[in-house]
XYZ file of C-alpha atoms in Angstrom:
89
model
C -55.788 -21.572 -83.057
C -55.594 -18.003 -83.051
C -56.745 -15.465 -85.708
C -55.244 -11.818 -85.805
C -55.055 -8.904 -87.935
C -51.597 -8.149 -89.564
C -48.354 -10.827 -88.999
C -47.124 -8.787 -86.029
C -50.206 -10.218 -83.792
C -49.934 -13.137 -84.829
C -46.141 -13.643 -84.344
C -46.373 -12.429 -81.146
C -48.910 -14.735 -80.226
C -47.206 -17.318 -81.455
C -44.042 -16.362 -79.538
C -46.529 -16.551 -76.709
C -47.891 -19.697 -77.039
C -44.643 -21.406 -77.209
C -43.296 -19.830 -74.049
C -45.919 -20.125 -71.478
C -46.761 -23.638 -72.139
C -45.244 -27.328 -74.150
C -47.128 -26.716 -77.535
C -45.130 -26.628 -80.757
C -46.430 -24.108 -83.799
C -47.579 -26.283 -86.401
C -48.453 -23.962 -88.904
C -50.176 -20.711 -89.952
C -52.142 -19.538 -92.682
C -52.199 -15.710 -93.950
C -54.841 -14.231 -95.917
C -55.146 -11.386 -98.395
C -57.035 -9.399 -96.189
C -54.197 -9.263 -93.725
C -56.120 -12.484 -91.221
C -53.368 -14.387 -90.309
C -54.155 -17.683 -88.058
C -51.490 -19.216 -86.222
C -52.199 -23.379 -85.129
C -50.521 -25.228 -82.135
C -50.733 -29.052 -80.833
C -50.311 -30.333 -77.762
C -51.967 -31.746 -74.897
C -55.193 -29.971 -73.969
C -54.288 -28.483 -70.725
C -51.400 -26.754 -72.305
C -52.648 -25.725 -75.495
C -55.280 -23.929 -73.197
C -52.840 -22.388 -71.370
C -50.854 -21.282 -74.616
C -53.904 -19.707 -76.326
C -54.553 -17.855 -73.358
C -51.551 -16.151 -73.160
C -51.140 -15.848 -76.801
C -54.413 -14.022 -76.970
C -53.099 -11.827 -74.275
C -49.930 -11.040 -76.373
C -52.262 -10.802 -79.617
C -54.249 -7.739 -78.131
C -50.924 -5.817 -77.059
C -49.360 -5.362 -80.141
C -52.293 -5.777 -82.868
C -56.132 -6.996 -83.395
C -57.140 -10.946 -82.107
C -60.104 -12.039 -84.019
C -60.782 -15.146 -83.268
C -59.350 -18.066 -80.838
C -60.521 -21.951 -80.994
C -59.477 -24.985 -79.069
C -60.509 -28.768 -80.797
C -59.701 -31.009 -78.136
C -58.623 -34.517 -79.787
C -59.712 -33.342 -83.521
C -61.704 -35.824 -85.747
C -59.307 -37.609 -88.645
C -61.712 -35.218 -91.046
C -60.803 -32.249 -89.396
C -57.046 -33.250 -89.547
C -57.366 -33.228 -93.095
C -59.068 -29.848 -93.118
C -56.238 -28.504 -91.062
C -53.480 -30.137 -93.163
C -54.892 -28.315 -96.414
C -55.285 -24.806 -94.955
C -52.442 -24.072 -93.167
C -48.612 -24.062 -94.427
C -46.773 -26.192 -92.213
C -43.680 -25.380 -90.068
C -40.941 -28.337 -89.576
């Protein structure tokens, strides 16, 4: 996950993420307060490598709050995830 300020960030992150390693954007989730968080799956060594460069991207254009990586999430936390982001498929 990463969390920016403003959509451009966040987009660009996103855009990021995708290119520099196999994840797939699974959703996002934009707040009133202009936070916009931006989730990708895959396996562990490349969502690491996507968040890294997507945090790099983040910074360039706008503000990166926040980044997370949940390794192999609990079935809970799926359901956490499910509710708070809008999907992309």
């Amino acid at each position: 996950m990463i969390e920016t300020r403003g959509l451009v960030g966040a987009i660009e992150a996103a855009d990021a993420m995708v290119k520099a390693a196999n994840v797939e954007v699974e959703g996002y989730r934009a707040l009133r307060n202009g936070q916009v968080s931006v989730l990708v799956r895959g396996d562990v060594g490349a969502v690491n490598a996507a968040v890294d460069a997507g945090k790099v991207a983040a910074a360039k254009v706008g503000e990166l709050y926040a980044s997370h990586i949940i390794p192999r999430p609990h079935g809970d936390t799926e359901g956490i995830i499910d509710a708070a982001v809008s999907h992309i498929r």
